[in-house]
Amino acid sequence: MIPTTLGPMRRLHAPMWLSLLLAACLGGCGRGEPGRDFFPLEAGHRWTYDVSSEWEGSPPERESLTLQALGEHSLEGFDGLDGRAWQRHGDSGVDYWHRCDETGIYRVASKSEADPQPQPDAVRRYVLKAPFVVGTSWQASTTAYLLRRRNEFPPEIRHSHPAIPMTYTIEAVQQKVQTAAGSHEGCLRVRGQATVRLFADPVNGWQDLPLSTREWYCPGVGLVRLERSEPASSTFLVGGVMKMELVSWQ
């Protein structure tokens, strides 16, 4: 899926699965709105991440992902959308639009290069739900971005299991996080947990396989680290892990 191997990192476009995953993790707010400190989205901001992915039995693969804040724009004129929202653009060609209110930060639309126009979300897809304190939980759909079948085509599980509910919980606040972009304080740590039921192999039969995500959001910066784990422990399936760390921002 990712065409590079571990070594000197080259500037490549991020794969589509990573862009889809981040669509649930990246948002923004305007001045005076809840969560603005954790999601600066004024036009001109730019984030670059080092992404490392590893599948069972394979060497790690690395590449770079860059996101840009394009500011607030009108969605009037697009089917199923109205009003204004904050837009972000990823160098994989995917755009996201988010809004904020007293309930938190949520995505309202996304658009890949294959879409003729922004595609509205059927329901609010929260990035962070208020209040921003330990114990706050919410649900959003996810899929198995890393799990693969060993001997089937296409190997990616997400093609046959596109929507799985994941429960997100703010599990810590006032965290200190060290990244290549510097030291960050006062951060939120969010944990996401879900399961996908798959036929593991003839010995183990059908199993509920865990999907987990940990995300760190820091004041004035936004998302600084993300870790995704999808273990398999199966002869029919291959599991994987992905780590993403902020290396520069403005």
Coordinates of N, CA and C in Angstrom, one line a residue:
M1 N 0.8 -1.2 0.0 CA 0.0 0.0 0.0 C 0.9 1.2 0.0
I2 N 1.9 1.3 0.9 CA 2.8 2.5 0.9 C 4.1 2.1 0.2
P3 N 4.5 2.8 -0.8 CA 5.5 2.3 -1.6 C 7.0 2.5 -1.2
T4 N 7.2 3.0 0.1 CA 8.5 3.2 0.5 C 8.9 2.3 1.7
T5 N 10.1 2.1 1.9 CA 10.6 1.2 3.0 C 11.3 2.1 4.0
L6 N 11.6 1.6 5.2 CA 12.3 2.4 6.2 C 13.6 2.8 5.7
G7 N 14.0 4.0 6.0 CA 15.2 4.6 5.5 C 15.0 6.1 5.4
P8 N 15.9 6.8 4.6 CA 15.7 8.2 4.5 C 14.3 8.5 3.9
M9 N 13.5 9.4 4.6 CA 12.1 9.6 4.3 C 12.0 10.5 3.1
R10 N 11.2 10.1 2.1 CA 11.0 10.8 0.9 C 9.6 11.5 1.0
R11 N 9.4 12.7 0.3 CA 8.2 13.4 0.3 C 7.2 12.7 -0.7
L12 N 6.2 12.0 -0.2 CA 5.3 11.3 -1.1 C 3.9 11.7 -0.7
H13 N 3.0 11.5 -1.6 CA 1.6 11.6 -1.2 C 1.1 10.5 -0.3
A14 N 0.4 10.8 0.7 CA -0.1 9.8 1.6 C -1.1 8.9 0.9
P15 N -1.2 7.6 1.3 CA -2.2 6.7 0.7 C -3.6 7.1 1.1
M16 N -4.6 6.7 0.3 CA -5.9 7.1 0.5 C -6.5 6.6 1.9
W17 N -6.0 5.3 2.3 CA -6.5 4.8 3.6 C -6.2 5.7 4.7
L18 N -5.0 6.3 4.7 CA -4.5 7.2 5.7 C -5.3 8.5 5.7
S19 N -5.6 9.0 4.5 CA -6.4 10.2 4.4 C -7.8 10.0 4.9
L20 N -8.4 8.8 4.7 CA -9.7 8.5 5.2 C -9.7 8.4 6.7
L21 N -8.7 7.8 7.3 CA -8.5 7.7 8.7 C -8.4 9.1 9.3
L22 N -7.6 9.9 8.8 CA -7.4 11.3 9.3 C -8.7 12.1 9.2
A23 N -9.5 11.8 8.2 CA -10.8 12.6 8.1 C -11.6 12.6 9.4
A24 N -11.4 11.5 10.2 CA -12.1 11.4 11.5 C -11.3 12.0 12.6
C25 N -10.1 12.5 12.4 CA -9.2 12.9 13.4 C -8.8 14.4 13.4
L26 N -9.1 15.0 12.3 CA -8.6 16.4 12.1 C -9.8 17.3 11.9
G27 N -9.8 18.4 12.7 CA -10.9 19.4 12.6 C -10.4 20.8 12.9
G28 N -11.4 21.7 13.1 CA -11.0 23.1 13.3 C -12.1 23.9 13.8
C29 N -11.8 25.0 14.4 CA -12.7 26.0 15.0 C -12.3 27.4 14.7
G30 N -13.2 28.3 14.8 CA -12.9 29.7 14.7 C -12.8 30.3 16.0
R31 N -12.5 31.6 16.0 CA -12.2 32.3 17.3 C -13.5 32.3 18.1
G32 N -13.3 32.1 19.4 CA -14.4 32.1 20.4 C -15.3 30.9 20.4
E33 N -14.9 29.8 19.6 CA -15.8 28.6 19.6 C -15.1 27.6 20.5
P34 N -15.9 26.6 21.0 CA -15.3 25.6 21.8 C -14.3 24.8 21.1
G35 N -13.2 24.5 21.8 CA -12.1 23.7 21.2 C -11.2 24.4 20.3
R36 N -11.3 25.7 20.1 CA -10.4 26.4 19.2 C -9.0 26.2 19.5
D37 N -8.6 26.1 20.8 CA -7.2 26.0 21.1 C -6.6 24.6 20.6
F38 N -7.5 23.6 20.6 CA -7.0 22.3 20.1 C -7.1 22.1 18.6
F39 N -7.7 23.1 17.9 CA -7.9 22.9 16.5 C -7.8 24.3 15.7
P40 N -6.6 24.8 15.7 CA -6.4 26.1 14.9 C -6.6 25.8 13.5
L41 N -7.5 26.6 12.8 CA -7.8 26.3 11.4 C -7.8 27.6 10.6
E42 N -7.3 28.7 11.1 CA -7.2 29.9 10.3 C -6.3 29.6 9.1
A43 N -6.7 30.2 7.9 CA -5.9 30.0 6.7 C -4.4 30.3 6.9
G44 N -3.6 29.5 6.3 CA -2.2 29.7 6.4 C -1.4 28.7 7.3
H45 N -2.2 28.0 8.1 CA -1.5 26.9 8.9 C -1.2 25.7 8.0
R46 N -0.1 25.0 8.4 CA 0.4 23.9 7.7 C 1.0 22.9 8.6
W47 N 0.7 21.6 8.5 CA 1.2 20.6 9.4 C 1.8 19.5 8.5
T48 N 3.0 19.0 8.9 CA 3.7 17.9 8.2 C 4.0 16.8 9.2
Y49 N 3.6 15.6 8.8 CA 3.7 14.4 9.7 C 4.6 13.4 9.1
D50 N 5.3 12.7 10.0 CA 6.1 11.5 9.6 C 5.2 10.3 9.9
V51 N 4.9 9.5 8.9 CA 4.0 8.3 9.1 C 4.8 7.1 8.9
S52 N 4.7 6.2 9.9 CA 5.4 4.9 9.9 C 4.3 3.8 10.0
S53 N 4.3 2.9 9.0 CA 3.3 1.8 9.0 C 4.1 0.4 8.9
E54 N 3.6 -0.6 9.7 CA 4.2 -1.9 9.7 C 3.2 -3.0 9.7
W55 N 3.3 -3.9 8.8 CA 2.5 -5.1 8.8 C 3.2 -6.3 9.3
E56 N 2.5 -7.3 9.9 CA 3.2 -8.5 10.4 C 4.0 -9.2 9.4
G57 N 5.3 -9.4 9.8 CA 6.2 -10.1 8.9 C 6.8 -9.2 7.8
S58 N 6.6 -7.9 7.8 CA 7.1 -7.0 6.8 C 7.9 -5.9 7.5
P59 N 8.9 -5.3 6.8 CA 9.6 -4.2 7.4 C 8.8 -2.9 7.4
P60 N 9.1 -2.0 8.3 CA 8.3 -0.8 8.4 C 8.4 0.0 7.1
E61 N 7.4 0.8 6.8 CA 7.3 1.7 5.6 C 7.0 3.1 6.1
R62 N 7.7 4.1 5.5 CA 7.5 5.4 6.0 C 7.3 6.4 4.9
E63 N 6.5 7.5 5.2 CA 6.4 8.6 4.3 C 5.9 9.8 5.0
S64 N 5.6 10.8 4.2 CA 5.3 12.1 4.8 C 3.9 12.5 4.4
L65 N 3.2 13.2 5.3 CA 1.8 13.7 5.0 C 1.8 15.2 5.4
T66 N 1.3 16.0 4.5 CA 1.1 17.4 4.8 C -0.3 17.9 4.6
L67 N -0.8 18.7 5.6 CA -2.1 19.2 5.6 C -2.0 20.7 5.6
Q68 N -3.0 21.4 5.0 CA -3.0 22.8 4.9 C -4.4 23.4 5.3
A69 N -4.4 24.4 6.1 CA -5.7 25.1 6.5 C -6.0 26.1 5.4
L70 N -7.2 26.0 4.8 CA -7.6 26.9 3.7 C -8.6 27.9 4.2
G71 N -9.0 27.9 5.5 CA -9.9 28.9 6.0 C -11.3 28.5 5.9
E72 N -12.2 29.5 6.2 CA -13.6 29.3 6.2 C -14.2 29.6 4.9
H73 N -15.1 28.7 4.4 CA -15.7 28.9 3.1 C -17.2 28.5 3.1
S74 N -17.9 29.0 2.1 CA -19.3 28.7 2.0 C -19.5 27.4 1.3
L75 N -20.5 26.6 1.8 CA -20.8 25.3 1.1 C -22.2 25.4 0.4
E76 N -22.7 26.7 0.3 CA -23.9 26.9 -0.5 C -23.7 26.4 -1.9
G77 N -24.8 25.8 -2.4 CA -24.7 25.4 -3.8 C -24.4 23.9 -4.0
F78 N -23.9 23.3 -3.0 CA -23.5 21.9 -3.1 C -24.7 21.0 -2.5
D79 N -25.1 19.9 -3.1 CA -26.2 19.1 -2.7 C -26.0 18.7 -1.3
G80 N -27.1 18.9 -0.5 CA -27.1 18.5 0.9 C -26.3 19.3 1.9
L81 N -25.7 20.4 1.4 CA -24.9 21.3 2.3 C -25.3 22.7 2.2
D82 N -25.1 23.4 3.3 CA -25.4 24.8 3.3 C -24.5 25.5 4.4
G83 N -24.5 26.8 4.4 CA -23.8 27.5 5.4 C -22.3 27.5 5.1
R84 N -21.5 27.8 6.2 CA -20.0 27.9 6.0 C -19.3 26.8 6.9
A85 N -18.1 26.5 6.5 CA -17.3 25.5 7.3 C -15.9 25.7 7.0
W86 N -15.0 25.2 8.0 CA -13.6 25.3 7.9 C -13.0 24.2 7.0
Q87 N -12.2 24.5 6.1 CA -11.7 23.6 5.1 C -10.2 23.3 5.4
R88 N -9.9 22.0 5.3 CA -8.5 21.5 5.3 C -8.2 20.7 4.0
H89 N -7.0 20.8 3.5 CA -6.6 20.0 2.3 C -5.4 19.2 2.6
G90 N -5.5 17.9 2.2 CA -4.3 17.0 2.4 C -3.6 16.8 1.1
D91 N -2.3 16.6 1.1 CA -1.5 16.4 -0.1 C -1.8 15.1 -0.9
S92 N -2.7 14.3 -0.3 CA -3.2 13.1 -1.1 C -4.4 13.5 -2.0
G93 N -4.9 14.7 -1.8 CA -6.0 15.2 -2.7 C -7.3 15.2 -2.0
V94 N -7.4 14.9 -0.7 CA -8.6 14.8 0.1 C -8.8 16.1 0.9
D95 N -10.0 16.7 0.8 CA -10.4 17.9 1.6 C -11.5 17.5 2.6
Y96 N -11.5 18.3 3.7 CA -12.4 18.1 4.8 C -13.0 19.4 5.2
W97 N -14.3 19.4 5.6 CA -14.9 20.6 6.1 C -15.5 20.3 7.5
H98 N -15.2 21.2 8.5 CA -15.6 21.0 9.9 C -16.4 22.3 10.4
R99 N -17.2 22.1 11.4 CA -17.8 23.1 12.1 C -17.7 22.9 13.6
C100 N -18.0 24.0 14.4 CA -18.0 23.9 15.9 C -19.3 24.5 16.4
D101 N -19.8 24.0 17.5 CA -20.8 24.6 18.3 C -20.6 24.2 19.7
E102 N -21.6 24.4 20.6 CA -21.5 24.1 22.0 C -21.3 22.7 22.3
T103 N -21.6 21.8 21.3 CA -21.5 20.3 21.5 C -20.1 19.8 21.2
G104 N -19.3 20.6 20.5 CA -17.9 20.2 20.1 C -17.6 20.5 18.7
I105 N -16.6 19.7 18.2 CA -16.1 19.9 16.8 C -16.5 18.7 16.0
Y106 N -17.0 18.9 14.8 CA -17.5 17.8 14.0 C -17.3 18.1 12.5
R107 N -17.2 17.0 11.8 CA -17.0 17.1 10.3 C -18.4 17.1 9.7
V108 N -18.5 17.9 8.6 CA -19.8 18.0 7.9 C -19.7 17.5 6.4
A109 N -18.4 17.4 5.9 CA -18.3 17.0 4.5 C -16.8 16.6 4.2
S110 N -16.6 15.8 3.2 CA -15.3 15.5 2.7 C -15.3 15.3 1.2
K111 N -14.2 15.4 0.5 CA -14.1 15.3 -0.9 C -12.8 14.7 -1.3
S112 N -12.8 13.6 -2.0 CA -11.6 13.0 -2.6 C -11.5 13.5 -4.1
E113 N -10.4 13.2 -4.7 CA -10.2 13.6 -6.1 C -11.2 13.0 -7.0
A114 N -11.8 11.9 -6.6 CA -12.8 11.2 -7.5 C -14.2 11.8 -7.3
D115 N -14.4 12.6 -6.3 CA -15.7 13.2 -6.1 C -15.9 14.5 -6.9
P116 N -17.1 14.6 -7.5 CA -17.3 15.9 -8.3 C -17.6 17.1 -7.4
Q117 N -18.0 16.8 -6.1 CA -18.3 17.9 -5.2 C -18.1 17.4 -3.8
P118 N -18.1 18.2 -2.7 CA -18.0 17.7 -1.3 C -19.2 16.8 -1.0
Q119 N -18.9 15.7 -0.3 CA -19.9 14.7 0.0 C -20.3 14.9 1.5
P120 N -21.6 15.3 1.7 CA -22.0 15.6 3.1 C -22.0 14.3 4.0
D121 N -21.7 14.5 5.3 CA -21.9 13.4 6.2 C -23.3 13.3 6.6
A122 N -23.8 12.0 6.7 CA -25.2 11.8 7.0 C -25.6 12.3 8.4
V123 N -24.6 12.2 9.4 CA -24.8 12.6 10.7 C -23.5 13.3 11.1
R124 N -23.6 14.1 12.2 CA -22.4 14.8 12.7 C -21.3 13.7 13.0
R125 N -20.1 13.9 12.5 CA -19.0 13.1 12.8 C -18.0 13.8 13.7
Y126 N -18.2 13.6 15.0 CA -17.4 14.4 15.9 C -15.9 14.0 15.9
V127 N -15.1 15.0 16.0 CA -13.7 14.9 16.2 C -13.4 15.0 17.7
L128 N -13.9 15.9 18.3 CA -13.9 16.1 19.8 C -15.3 16.5 20.3
K129 N -15.8 15.9 21.3 CA -17.1 16.2 21.8 C -16.9 16.9 23.2
A130 N -17.7 18.0 23.3 CA -17.6 18.7 24.6 C -18.4 18.0 25.7
P131 N -18.1 18.2 26.9 CA -17.0 19.0 27.4 C -15.6 18.3 27.3
F132 N -14.5 19.0 27.1 CA -13.2 18.5 26.9 C -12.6 18.1 28.2
V133 N -13.2 17.1 28.8 CA -12.7 16.6 30.2 C -12.6 15.0 30.1
V134 N -11.9 14.5 31.1 CA -11.8 13.0 31.1 C -13.1 12.4 31.3
G135 N -13.4 11.4 30.4 CA -14.6 10.6 30.5 C -15.6 10.9 29.4
T136 N -15.5 12.1 28.7 CA -16.4 12.4 27.6 C -16.2 11.4 26.5
S137 N -17.3 10.8 26.1 CA -17.3 9.8 25.0 C -18.3 10.1 23.9
W138 N -18.0 9.5 22.7 CA -18.9 9.7 21.6 C -18.5 8.5 20.6
Q139 N -19.4 8.4 19.6 CA -19.1 7.3 18.6 C -19.0 8.0 17.2
A140 N -18.2 7.3 16.4 CA -18.1 7.7 15.0 C -17.7 6.4 14.2
S141 N -18.0 6.4 13.0 CA -17.7 5.2 12.2 C -16.2 5.1 11.8
T142 N -15.7 3.9 11.7 CA -14.3 3.7 11.3 C -14.4 2.5 10.4
T143 N -13.2 2.0 10.0 CA -13.1 0.7 9.3 C -11.7 0.1 9.6
A144 N -11.5 -1.1 9.1 CA -10.2 -1.7 9.3 C -9.2 -1.2 8.2
Y145 N -8.4 -0.2 8.6 CA -7.5 0.5 7.6 C -6.3 -0.4 7.4
L146 N -5.9 -1.2 8.3 CA -4.6 -1.9 8.2 C -4.8 -3.4 8.0
L147 N -5.8 -4.0 8.5 CA -6.0 -5.4 8.4 C -6.1 -5.9 6.9
R148 N -5.4 -7.0 6.6 CA -5.4 -7.5 5.3 C -5.6 -9.0 5.3
R149 N -6.2 -9.5 4.2 CA -6.2 -11.0 4.0 C -5.0 -11.4 3.2
R150 N -4.5 -12.6 3.6 CA -3.2 -13.0 3.1 C -3.3 -13.4 1.6
N151 N -4.4 -14.1 1.2 CA -4.5 -14.7 -0.1 C -5.8 -14.4 -0.8
E152 N -6.3 -13.2 -0.7 CA -7.4 -12.8 -1.4 C -7.2 -11.4 -2.0
F153 N -8.0 -11.1 -3.1 CA -7.9 -9.8 -3.7 C -9.3 -9.2 -3.8
P154 N -9.4 -7.9 -3.5 CA -8.3 -7.1 -2.9 C -8.1 -7.5 -1.4
P155 N -6.9 -7.4 -0.9 CA -6.5 -7.9 0.4 C -7.1 -7.0 1.5
E156 N -7.4 -5.7 1.3 CA -7.8 -4.8 2.4 C -9.2 -5.2 2.9
I157 N -9.3 -5.3 4.2 CA -10.6 -5.6 4.8 C -11.6 -4.5 4.6
R158 N -11.1 -3.3 4.5 CA -12.1 -2.2 4.5 C -13.0 -2.2 3.3
H159 N -12.6 -2.9 2.2 CA -13.5 -3.0 1.0 C -14.7 -3.8 1.3
S160 N -14.6 -4.8 2.2 CA -15.8 -5.6 2.6 C -16.5 -5.2 3.9
H161 N -15.8 -4.4 4.7 CA -16.3 -3.9 6.0 C -16.1 -2.4 6.1
P162 N -16.9 -1.7 5.3 CA -16.6 -0.2 5.2 C -17.0 0.6 6.4
A163 N -17.9 0.2 7.2 CA -18.4 1.0 8.4 C -18.5 0.2 9.6
I164 N -17.7 0.6 10.7 CA -17.7 -0.1 12.0 C -17.8 1.0 13.0
P165 N -18.7 0.9 14.0 CA -18.8 2.0 15.0 C -17.6 1.9 16.0
M166 N -16.9 3.0 16.2 CA -15.8 3.1 17.2 C -16.2 4.1 18.3
T167 N -16.0 3.7 19.5 CA -16.2 4.6 20.7 C -14.9 5.3 21.1
Y168 N -15.0 6.6 21.1 CA -13.9 7.5 21.5 C -14.1 8.0 22.8
T169 N -13.1 8.1 23.6 CA -13.1 8.7 25.0 C -11.9 9.5 25.3
I170 N -12.2 10.7 25.9 CA -11.1 11.5 26.4 C -10.6 10.9 27.6
E171 N -9.4 10.3 27.6 CA -8.9 9.5 28.7 C -7.8 10.2 29.5
A172 N -7.4 11.4 29.1 CA -6.4 12.2 29.9 C -6.4 13.6 29.3
V173 N -6.1 14.5 30.3 CA -5.9 15.9 29.9 C -4.6 16.4 30.5
Q174 N -4.2 17.6 30.1 CA -3.0 18.2 30.6 C -1.8 17.3 30.4
Q175 N -1.7 16.7 29.3 CA -0.6 15.8 28.9 C 0.5 16.6 28.3
K176 N 1.7 16.1 28.5 CA 2.9 16.7 27.9 C 3.4 15.7 26.8
V177 N 3.6 16.2 25.6 CA 3.9 15.3 24.5 C 5.2 15.9 23.8
Q178 N 6.2 15.0 23.6 CA 7.4 15.4 22.9 C 7.3 14.9 21.5
T179 N 7.5 15.7 20.5 CA 7.5 15.3 19.1 C 8.7 15.9 18.4
A180 N 9.0 15.6 17.2 CA 10.0 16.2 16.4 C 9.8 17.6 16.1
A181 N 8.5 18.1 16.3 CA 8.2 19.5 16.1 C 8.4 20.3 17.4
G182 N 8.7 19.6 18.5 CA 8.9 20.3 19.8 C 8.1 19.7 20.9
S183 N 8.1 20.4 22.0 CA 7.5 19.9 23.2 C 6.1 20.6 23.3
H184 N 5.0 19.8 23.7 CA 3.7 20.4 23.7 C 3.1 20.1 25.1
E185 N 2.4 21.0 25.7 CA 1.8 20.8 27.0 C 0.3 21.1 27.0
G186 N -0.4 20.6 28.0 CA -1.8 20.9 28.1 C -2.6 20.1 27.1
C187 N -2.1 18.9 26.7 CA -2.7 18.2 25.6 C -3.8 17.2 26.1
L188 N -4.8 16.9 25.2 CA -5.8 15.9 25.4 C -5.3 14.6 24.8
R189 N -5.6 13.5 25.4 CA -5.3 12.2 24.9 C -6.7 11.5 24.7
V190 N -7.0 11.1 23.5 CA -8.2 10.4 23.1 C -8.0 9.0 22.7
R191 N -8.8 8.1 23.2 CA -8.6 6.7 22.8 C -9.9 6.2 22.1
G192 N -9.7 5.5 21.0 CA -10.8 4.9 20.2 C -10.7 3.4 20.2
Q193 N -11.9 2.8 20.4 CA -11.9 1.3 20.5 C -13.1 0.8 19.7
A194 N -12.8 -0.3 18.9 CA -13.9 -0.9 18.1 C -13.5 -2.4 17.9
T195 N -14.4 -3.2 17.4 CA -14.1 -4.6 17.0 C -14.7 -4.8 15.6
V196 N -14.0 -5.7 14.8 CA -14.6 -6.1 13.6 C -14.6 -7.6 13.6
R197 N -15.7 -8.2 13.2 CA -15.9 -9.7 13.2 C -15.5 -10.3 11.9
L198 N -14.4 -11.1 11.9 CA -13.9 -11.7 10.7 C -13.7 -13.2 10.9
F199 N -13.6 -13.9 9.8 CA -13.2 -15.3 9.8 C -11.7 -15.4 9.9
A200 N -11.2 -15.7 11.0 CA -9.7 -15.7 11.3 C -9.0 -16.8 10.5
D201 N -9.5 -18.1 10.7 CA -8.9 -19.2 10.1 C -9.7 -20.4 10.5
P202 N -9.5 -21.6 9.9 CA -10.3 -22.8 10.2 C -10.2 -23.2 11.7
V203 N -9.1 -23.0 12.3 CA -8.9 -23.4 13.7 C -9.7 -22.4 14.7
N204 N -9.6 -21.1 14.5 CA -10.2 -20.2 15.4 C -11.5 -19.7 15.0
G205 N -11.9 -20.0 13.7 CA -13.2 -19.6 13.2 C -13.4 -18.1 13.2
W206 N -14.7 -17.6 13.5 CA -15.0 -16.2 13.5 C -14.5 -15.6 14.8
Q207 N -13.9 -14.4 14.7 CA -13.4 -13.7 15.9 C -13.7 -12.2 15.8
D208 N -13.8 -11.6 17.0 CA -13.9 -10.2 17.1 C -12.5 -9.6 17.3
L209 N -12.0 -9.0 16.2 CA -10.7 -8.5 16.2 C -10.7 -7.0 16.6
P210 N -9.8 -6.6 17.5 CA -9.8 -5.2 18.1 C -9.1 -4.2 17.1
L211 N -9.7 -3.1 17.0 CA -9.2 -1.9 16.4 C -9.0 -0.8 17.4
S212 N -7.9 -0.2 17.5 CA -7.7 0.8 18.5 C -6.9 2.0 18.0
T213 N -7.2 3.2 18.5 CA -6.5 4.4 18.1 C -6.3 5.2 19.3
R214 N -5.1 5.9 19.4 CA -4.8 6.9 20.4 C -4.4 8.1 19.7
E215 N -4.9 9.3 20.1 CA -4.7 10.6 19.5 C -4.3 11.6 20.5
W216 N -3.4 12.5 20.2 CA -3.0 13.5 21.1 C -3.2 14.9 20.4
Y217 N -4.0 15.8 21.1 CA -4.4 17.1 20.5 C -3.9 18.1 21.5
C218 N -3.1 19.1 21.0 CA -2.4 20.1 21.9 C -2.8 21.5 21.6
P219 N -2.9 22.4 22.6 CA -3.4 23.7 22.4 C -2.5 24.5 21.4
G220 N -3.1 25.2 20.5 CA -2.4 26.0 19.6 C -1.8 25.3 18.4
V221 N -1.9 23.9 18.4 CA -1.2 23.1 17.4 C -2.2 22.2 16.7
G222 N -3.0 21.4 17.5 CA -3.9 20.4 17.0 C -3.4 19.0 17.2
L223 N -3.6 18.2 16.2 CA -3.1 16.8 16.3 C -1.6 16.7 16.2
V224 N -0.9 16.1 17.2 CA 0.5 16.0 17.2 C 1.0 14.6 17.1
R225 N 0.1 13.7 17.4 CA 0.5 12.2 17.4 C -0.7 11.4 17.2
L226 N -0.6 10.3 16.5 CA -1.7 9.3 16.3 C -1.0 7.9 16.2
E227 N -1.6 7.0 16.9 CA -1.2 5.6 16.9 C -2.4 4.7 16.6
R228 N -2.3 3.8 15.6 CA -3.4 2.9 15.2 C -2.9 1.5 15.3
S229 N -3.6 0.6 15.9 CA -3.3 -0.8 16.1 C -4.4 -1.7 15.6
E230 N -4.1 -2.6 14.7 CA -5.1 -3.6 14.3 C -4.4 -5.0 14.2
P231 N -4.3 -5.7 15.3 CA -3.6 -7.0 15.3 C -4.5 -8.1 14.7
A232 N -3.9 -9.1 14.2 CA -4.6 -10.2 13.6 C -4.5 -11.5 14.3
S233 N -3.2 -12.0 14.5 CA -3.0 -13.3 15.1 C -3.7 -14.4 14.4
S234 N -3.6 -14.5 13.1 CA -4.4 -15.4 12.3 C -3.6 -15.9 11.1
T235 N -3.8 -17.1 10.7 CA -3.1 -17.6 9.5 C -3.7 -17.0 8.2
F236 N -5.0 -16.5 8.3 CA -5.6 -16.0 7.1 C -5.5 -14.5 7.0
L237 N -5.1 -13.8 8.1 CA -5.1 -12.4 8.1 C -3.8 -11.8 8.5
V238 N -3.5 -10.6 8.1 CA -2.3 -9.9 8.5 C -2.7 -8.6 9.2
G239 N -2.2 -8.4 10.4 CA -2.5 -7.2 11.2 C -1.4 -6.1 11.0
G240 N -1.6 -4.9 11.5 CA -0.6 -3.9 11.3 C -0.7 -2.8 12.3
V241 N 0.3 -1.9 12.4 CA 0.3 -0.8 13.3 C 0.7 0.4 12.5
M242 N 0.2 1.6 12.8 CA 0.6 2.8 12.2 C 0.9 3.9 13.2
K243 N 2.0 4.7 13.1 CA 2.3 5.8 14.0 C 2.5 7.0 13.2
M244 N 2.0 8.1 13.6 CA 2.1 9.4 12.9 C 2.5 10.4 13.9
E245 N 3.6 11.2 13.6 CA 4.1 12.2 14.5 C 4.3 13.5 13.7
L246 N 4.0 14.6 14.4 CA 4.2 15.9 13.8 C 5.7 16.2 13.8
V247 N 6.1 16.7 12.6 CA 7.5 17.0 12.4 C 7.7 18.5 12.2
S248 N 6.7 19.2 11.7 CA 6.8 20.7 11.5 C 5.4 21.2 11.4
W249 N 5.3 22.5 11.7 CA 4.0 23.2 11.6 C 4.2 24.7 11.6
Q250 N 3.2 25.4 11.1 CA 3.2 26.8 11.2 C 1.8 27.4 11.3

